[in-house]
Coordinates of C-alpha atoms in Angstrom, one line a residue:
M45 CA 42.8 68.9 110.1
P46 CA 41.6 72.8 109.5
R47 CA 44.3 75.3 109.8
D48 CA 44.6 77.5 113.0
C49 CA 42.1 80.3 112.7
Y50 CA 44.5 82.9 113.8
E51 CA 46.8 81.6 111.1
V52 CA 44.3 81.9 108.5
L53 CA 43.4 85.5 109.3
G54 CA 47.2 86.5 109.8
V55 CA 46.6 87.9 113.3
S56 CA 48.1 87.1 116.9
R57 CA 46.1 85.2 119.4
T58 CA 45.9 88.4 121.5
A59 CA 44.4 90.4 118.6
S60 CA 41.4 92.7 119.4
E61 CA 37.9 92.4 117.8
D62 CA 38.8 95.3 115.5
D63 CA 41.9 93.8 114.3
I64 CA 40.4 90.5 113.5
K65 CA 37.4 92.2 111.6
K66 CA 40.0 94.2 109.6
A67 CA 42.0 91.1 108.8
Y68 CA 38.9 89.3 107.6
R69 CA 37.7 92.2 105.4
K70 CA 41.1 92.4 103.7
L71 CA 41.1 88.7 102.9
A72 CA 37.2 88.9 101.7
R73 CA 38.3 91.4 99.2
Q74 CA 41.2 89.6 98.2
F75 CA 39.7 86.0 97.7
H76 CA 36.0 86.5 97.1
P77 CA 35.2 84.4 93.8
D78 CA 33.6 87.2 92.0
V79 CA 36.8 89.3 92.4
N80 CA 39.5 86.6 92.4
K81 CA 39.2 84.1 89.4
D82 CA 42.1 81.9 90.9
P83 CA 40.9 78.3 91.2
D84 CA 41.8 78.3 94.9
A85 CA 40.1 81.7 95.7
G86 CA 36.9 80.1 96.6
E87 CA 38.4 77.8 99.0
K88 CA 40.5 80.6 100.8
F89 CA 37.6 82.7 101.1
K90 CA 35.7 80.0 102.7
E91 CA 38.4 79.2 105.1
A92 CA 38.8 83.0 106.1
T93 CA 34.9 83.1 106.5
E94 CA 34.8 80.3 108.7
S95 CA 37.7 81.4 110.9
Y96 CA 36.1 84.7 111.2
A97 CA 32.9 83.2 112.3
I98 CA 34.5 81.5 115.2
L99 CA 37.1 84.5 116.4
S100 CA 34.4 87.1 115.9
D101 CA 32.1 85.5 118.5
A102 CA 33.6 85.9 122.1
E103 CA 32.1 82.6 123.3
K104 CA 33.2 80.5 120.5
R105 CA 36.7 82.2 120.6
S106 CA 37.2 81.2 124.2
R107 CA 36.2 77.6 123.5
Y108 CA 38.5 77.7 120.5
D109 CA 41.3 79.0 122.6
Q110 CA 40.7 76.2 125.1
F111 CA 39.9 73.2 122.9
G112 CA 40.9 74.2 119.4
H113 CA 38.4 73.3 116.5
A114 CA 36.9 70.4 118.7
G115 CA 35.5 73.0 121.0
V116 CA 33.6 74.7 118.1
E117 CA 32.6 71.7 115.9
G118 CA 30.1 73.1 113.4
A119 CA 30.1 76.5 114.8
A120 CA 31.5 78.0 111.7
R121 CA 29.1 76.4 109.2
G122 CA 26.5 78.7 107.7
F123 CA 28.1 82.1 107.7
D124 CA 25.8 84.5 109.4
P125 CA 26.5 88.2 108.6
H126 CA 25.2 89.4 112.0
A127 CA 27.2 86.8 114.0
A128 CA 30.2 88.0 111.9
G129 CA 29.9 91.6 112.8
F130 CA 28.0 93.0 109.8
G131 CA 24.8 94.8 110.1
D132 CA 23.2 93.4 106.7
L133 CA 24.1 92.5 103.3
S134 CA 25.1 95.9 102.3
D135 CA 27.9 95.8 105.0
I136 CA 29.2 92.6 103.1
F137 CA 29.0 94.1 99.7
E138 CA 31.0 97.1 101.2
A139 CA 33.5 95.0 102.7
F140 CA 34.1 92.9 99.5
F141 CA 33.6 95.5 96.8
G142 CA 34.4 99.0 98.6
G143 CA 30.5 100.2 98.4
G144 CA 29.9 103.7 99.7
M145 CA 27.7 104.5 96.9
R146 CA 24.2 106.1 97.4
R147 CA 21.2 104.5 95.6
G148 CA 19.3 106.3 93.0
G149 CA 22.0 108.5 91.4
R150 CA 25.6 109.4 91.2
R151 CA 27.7 110.3 94.0
G152 CA 27.3 114.0 94.9
P153 CA 29.7 116.6 96.2
E154 CA 31.3 115.7 99.5
R155 CA 31.8 118.2 102.4
G156 CA 35.3 119.1 103.1
A157 CA 37.3 118.0 106.2
D158 CA 37.5 120.1 109.3
V159 CA 40.8 121.7 110.2
Q160 CA 42.3 121.9 113.7
L161 CA 44.5 124.5 115.1
G162 CA 46.0 125.3 118.5
V163 CA 46.6 128.8 119.8
R164 CA 48.3 129.8 123.1
I165 CA 47.4 133.1 124.9
T166 CA 48.5 134.8 128.2
F167 CA 46.4 134.7 131.4
A168 CA 45.6 138.5 130.7
E169 CA 44.6 137.9 127.1
A170 CA 42.2 135.3 128.3
Y171 CA 40.7 137.9 130.7
A172 CA 40.4 140.8 128.3
G173 CA 40.2 138.9 125.0
T174 CA 42.4 139.4 122.2
E175 CA 42.7 139.0 118.3
R176 CA 45.3 136.6 116.6
T177 CA 46.3 136.3 113.1
L178 CA 46.3 132.6 112.3
E179 CA 48.0 130.8 109.4
V180 CA 45.6 128.1 108.2
A181 CA 46.6 125.4 105.8
A182 CA 43.7 123.9 104.0
M183 CA 42.5 122.5 100.7
A184 CA 41.3 125.3 98.4
R185 CA 39.6 125.5 95.1
C186 CA 42.3 125.3 92.2
D187 CA 42.5 128.5 90.5
T188 CA 44.2 127.1 87.5
C189 CA 41.0 125.0 86.6
R190 CA 38.5 126.8 88.6
G191 CA 37.8 123.6 90.5
S192 CA 36.9 121.6 87.5
G193 CA 40.0 119.4 87.5
A194 CA 40.3 119.6 83.8
K195 CA 43.3 120.9 81.9
E196 CA 42.8 124.5 80.4
G197 CA 40.7 124.3 77.3
S198 CA 39.1 121.0 78.0
S199 CA 36.3 120.0 80.4
P200 CA 34.9 116.9 82.0
V201 CA 32.8 114.5 79.8
T202 CA 30.0 112.2 80.6
C203 CA 31.3 108.8 81.6
A204 CA 30.9 106.3 78.9
T205 CA 30.4 103.4 81.3
C206 CA 27.5 104.5 83.5
H207 CA 26.3 107.3 80.8
G208 CA 26.5 110.0 83.8
V209 CA 24.5 108.1 86.3
G210 CA 27.6 107.1 88.5
Q211 CA 26.4 103.6 89.1
V212 CA 26.2 100.3 87.5
Q213 CA 24.4 97.1 88.2
Q214 CA 26.3 94.0 88.8
T215 CA 25.0 90.3 89.5
Q216 CA 27.4 88.8 92.2
R217 CA 27.7 85.2 93.5
T218 CA 27.9 85.3 97.2
P219 CA 27.7 82.7 100.1
F220 CA 24.0 83.6 100.0
G221 CA 23.3 83.0 96.4
H222 CA 23.3 85.4 93.3
F223 CA 22.3 89.0 94.0
A224 CA 21.9 91.9 91.6
T225 CA 23.3 95.0 93.2
V226 CA 23.9 98.5 92.3
V227 CA 27.5 99.7 92.8
G228 CA 29.7 102.7 92.2
C229 CA 30.9 102.9 88.5
P230 CA 34.6 101.8 88.5
A231 CA 35.4 104.0 85.5
C232 CA 34.5 107.4 87.0
E233 CA 34.4 106.4 90.8
G234 CA 30.9 107.3 91.1
E235 CA 31.1 110.9 89.6
G236 CA 29.3 110.2 86.4
R237 CA 31.9 112.0 84.6
T238 CA 35.6 111.5 83.5
I239 CA 38.6 113.9 82.9
A240 CA 40.6 113.0 79.9
A241 CA 43.1 115.9 80.1
K242 CA 43.9 116.6 84.0
C243 CA 44.9 119.9 85.3
G244 CA 48.5 120.0 85.9
S245 CA 48.2 122.1 89.0
C246 CA 45.7 120.0 91.0
K247 CA 46.3 116.6 89.0
G248 CA 42.5 116.5 88.3
Q249 CA 41.4 117.0 92.0
G250 CA 40.0 120.5 91.5
R251 CA 41.6 121.7 94.8
V252 CA 45.1 122.3 96.0
R253 CA 46.5 122.9 99.6
K254 CA 47.0 126.6 100.3
T255 CA 48.2 128.5 103.4
R256 CA 46.3 131.8 104.1
E257 CA 46.3 134.2 107.0
M258 CA 43.0 134.9 108.8
S259 CA 42.0 137.0 111.9
M260 CA 40.4 135.2 114.9
R261 CA 38.7 137.0 117.8
I262 CA 39.2 135.1 121.1
P263 CA 36.7 136.3 123.6
P264 CA 37.1 137.6 127.1
G265 CA 36.7 135.0 129.7
S266 CA 38.4 132.3 127.6
D267 CA 39.6 129.2 129.5
Q268 CA 41.8 126.2 128.9
G269 CA 40.4 123.8 126.4
L270 CA 38.0 126.5 124.7
R271 CA 37.1 125.3 120.9
I272 CA 36.3 128.1 118.7
R273 CA 34.5 127.1 115.5
S274 CA 34.8 129.1 112.3
T275 CA 32.3 127.8 109.8
G276 CA 33.4 127.2 106.4
D277 CA 37.1 127.9 106.9
G278 CA 38.2 124.2 106.6
D279 CA 39.1 122.1 103.5
V280 CA 37.1 122.7 100.3
G281 CA 35.1 119.5 99.5
P282 CA 36.2 117.2 96.5
R283 CA 34.1 117.8 93.4
G284 CA 33.2 121.2 94.4
G285 CA 31.7 120.1 97.6
P286 CA 31.1 122.5 100.5
P287 CA 34.0 123.2 102.9
G288 CA 34.4 122.0 106.4
D289 CA 35.0 124.1 109.4
L290 CA 38.0 125.4 111.3
F291 CA 38.3 124.6 115.0
V292 CA 40.8 126.7 117.0
H293 CA 41.8 125.0 120.5
V294 CA 42.8 127.6 123.0
Q295 CA 45.6 127.1 125.7
V296 CA 45.9 129.5 128.3
E297 CA 49.0 130.3 130.3
G298 CA 49.1 130.4 134.0
D299 CA 49.7 133.5 136.3
S300 CA 51.6 133.0 139.5
R301 CA 49.3 135.6 141.3
F302 CA 46.1 133.7 140.9
V303 CA 44.4 130.3 140.8
R304 CA 41.4 130.3 138.5
E305 CA 38.3 128.2 138.9
G306 CA 35.8 129.2 136.1
T307 CA 35.2 132.9 136.9
E308 CA 36.5 132.8 140.4
L309 CA 40.0 134.0 141.2
F310 CA 41.9 133.0 144.3
H311 CA 45.0 135.0 145.7
E312 CA 47.0 134.2 148.8
L313 CA 48.3 137.5 150.4
P314 CA 51.3 137.0 152.7
V315 CA 51.0 139.2 155.8
S316 CA 52.8 139.7 159.1
F317 CA 51.8 139.3 162.6
P318 CA 51.5 143.0 163.5
Q319 CA 49.4 143.4 160.2
L320 CA 46.9 140.8 161.6
A321 CA 46.9 142.0 165.2
L322 CA 47.0 145.8 164.7
G323 CA 45.1 145.8 161.5
D324 CA 46.3 147.4 158.1
E325 CA 45.4 148.8 154.6
V326 CA 47.0 146.7 152.0
E327 CA 47.3 146.6 148.2
V328 CA 45.8 143.5 146.5
P329 CA 46.7 142.7 142.9
T330 CA 43.7 142.4 140.5
M331 CA 43.5 141.7 136.7
E332 CA 43.1 145.4 136.2
G333 CA 45.8 146.7 138.6
S334 CA 45.7 146.9 142.5
H335 CA 42.9 147.3 145.0
K336 CA 43.0 148.7 148.5
M337 CA 41.8 146.4 151.2
V338 CA 41.4 147.0 154.8
I339 CA 42.6 144.2 157.2
P340 CA 40.7 144.7 160.6
E341 CA 42.5 144.4 163.8
G342 CA 42.7 141.0 165.3
T343 CA 42.3 139.2 161.9
Q344 CA 43.3 135.5 162.0
T345 CA 45.6 133.9 159.4
G346 CA 43.4 131.9 156.9
T347 CA 40.8 134.7 156.8
E348 CA 39.2 135.0 153.4
F349 CA 38.0 138.3 152.0
V350 CA 35.9 138.5 148.8
L351 CA 36.3 141.4 146.4
R352 CA 33.1 141.4 144.4
G353 CA 33.4 141.7 140.6
Q354 CA 37.1 141.4 140.6
G355 CA 37.2 137.9 139.0
F356 CA 37.2 136.7 135.4
P357 CA 34.5 137.8 132.9
A358 CA 31.8 135.1 132.1
L359 CA 32.3 133.7 128.7
R360 CA 29.4 134.8 126.4
E361 CA 27.5 136.3 129.4
G362 CA 27.9 140.0 128.7
R363 CA 29.5 142.0 131.5
R364 CA 29.0 139.6 134.4
K365 CA 32.3 138.8 136.3
G366 CA 33.2 136.5 139.0
D367 CA 34.7 137.5 142.4
L368 CA 38.5 137.6 143.8
H369 CA 38.9 135.7 146.9
V370 CA 41.8 137.0 148.9
I371 CA 43.2 134.6 151.6
L372 CA 45.6 135.9 154.3
R373 CA 48.6 133.7 155.0
L374 CA 50.7 134.6 158.1
V375 CA 54.4 134.8 157.1
V376 CA 56.7 134.0 160.1
P377 CA 60.4 135.4 159.9
R378 CA 62.9 132.6 160.0
K379 CA 65.7 134.7 161.5
L380 CA 65.1 136.9 164.4
S381 CA 67.8 139.3 166.0
E382 CA 68.2 139.1 169.9
A383 CA 66.1 142.5 170.2
E384 CA 63.3 141.0 168.2
R385 CA 63.2 137.9 170.4
E386 CA 63.2 139.9 173.5
A387 CA 60.4 142.1 172.3
L388 CA 58.3 138.8 171.4
R389 CA 59.0 137.3 174.9
Q390 CA 57.7 140.6 176.5
F391 CA 54.8 140.6 174.3
D392 CA 54.0 136.9 175.2
A393 CA 54.5 137.5 178.9
A394 CA 52.1 140.4 178.8
H395 CA 49.3 138.5 177.0
R396 CA 50.0 135.0 178.2
Q397 CA 47.1 134.8 180.5
E398 CA 44.6 135.7 177.7
A399 CA 46.2 133.3 175.2
T400 CA 46.2 130.6 177.6
K401 CA 42.5 130.8 177.9
E402 CA 42.5 130.2 174.0
G403 CA 44.5 126.9 174.5
H404 CA 48.1 128.2 173.8
G405 CA 50.5 131.1 174.0
F406 CA 51.9 133.1 171.2
M407 CA 55.3 131.9 171.7
D408 CA 54.3 128.2 171.7
F409 CA 52.6 129.0 168.1
L410 CA 55.9 130.7 167.0
R411 CA 58.3 128.0 168.2
G412 CA 56.3 125.4 166.4
V413 CA 56.4 127.4 163.1
L414 CA 60.1 128.2 163.5
G415 CA 60.9 124.5 164.4
G416 CA 61.8 125.1 168.0
R417 CA 64.4 128.0 167.5

């Protein structure tokens, strides 16, 4: 009886498709006959390939989970790279032998990795913009060898195996027959040159990690999650490759006075009943100080006033600003003196007829807010 497919690949029965594919690639590299000359390697490679052909197909895997090998009789014969999750033969060779080489010449300089940093700013700094000094840790050119990777007094030499091409031709025996392929030179790892005496500072890499300071301008109108890109300030690429970029992710602290929605600001202004009934002139906080605002006589709680141009600046849109929305909220005192109670009763009695026409009296409203006191 053939071995259990999950056991062959060394994965659990709940393994994901990605886990199964990774396990197969590992076994393929280990047991392919062109790589492993052990007499049993070919059989182990075939066993892993057949198991993967079953478990990589959702329908076949379902039948196998229900009925075992009897449910997929013959399904694993004739390995199909597309059914196994590979695009073409080049994917197979990459899985088996590492691949990654560009045809037609040695591997060129690679772009460096991007560097990610986070910066936290205040609400006011987000409004006005600010400048921060950042500490950026990134790969930089080695000053000792000037990026060559070679010890002082020496220099890289042309690879004797590939003669500077960076690639060699191999004939490989695969499940599909014999194929002549061009692969990266194992001696120089595709660079076309080797370093006999490596630089002691960078160990032949030509680059080292350094921390440097740089200034970053954070523009007015910055919002939570803004990503600022600084081109060329990431890691220097290997083999003298171009640098990656620096990405700064902005976090903005909140402000207890305002709620922000894009360029719009919202502020709840607590007011008393006399201010609403009689009208008043009040001070409203803004991002640039305070602003005088008139509350007309007879204004209702919940009324919204819009102060044009008192909101947040629009990011990258010049001087345009949003608005500040001021929402009035009646604050009812929780404790009243007897004199205050009597004054309110008299007021209610004087205006009860008018208030009743609107559906309720002021005292009814007040008692509801005060919880019946």
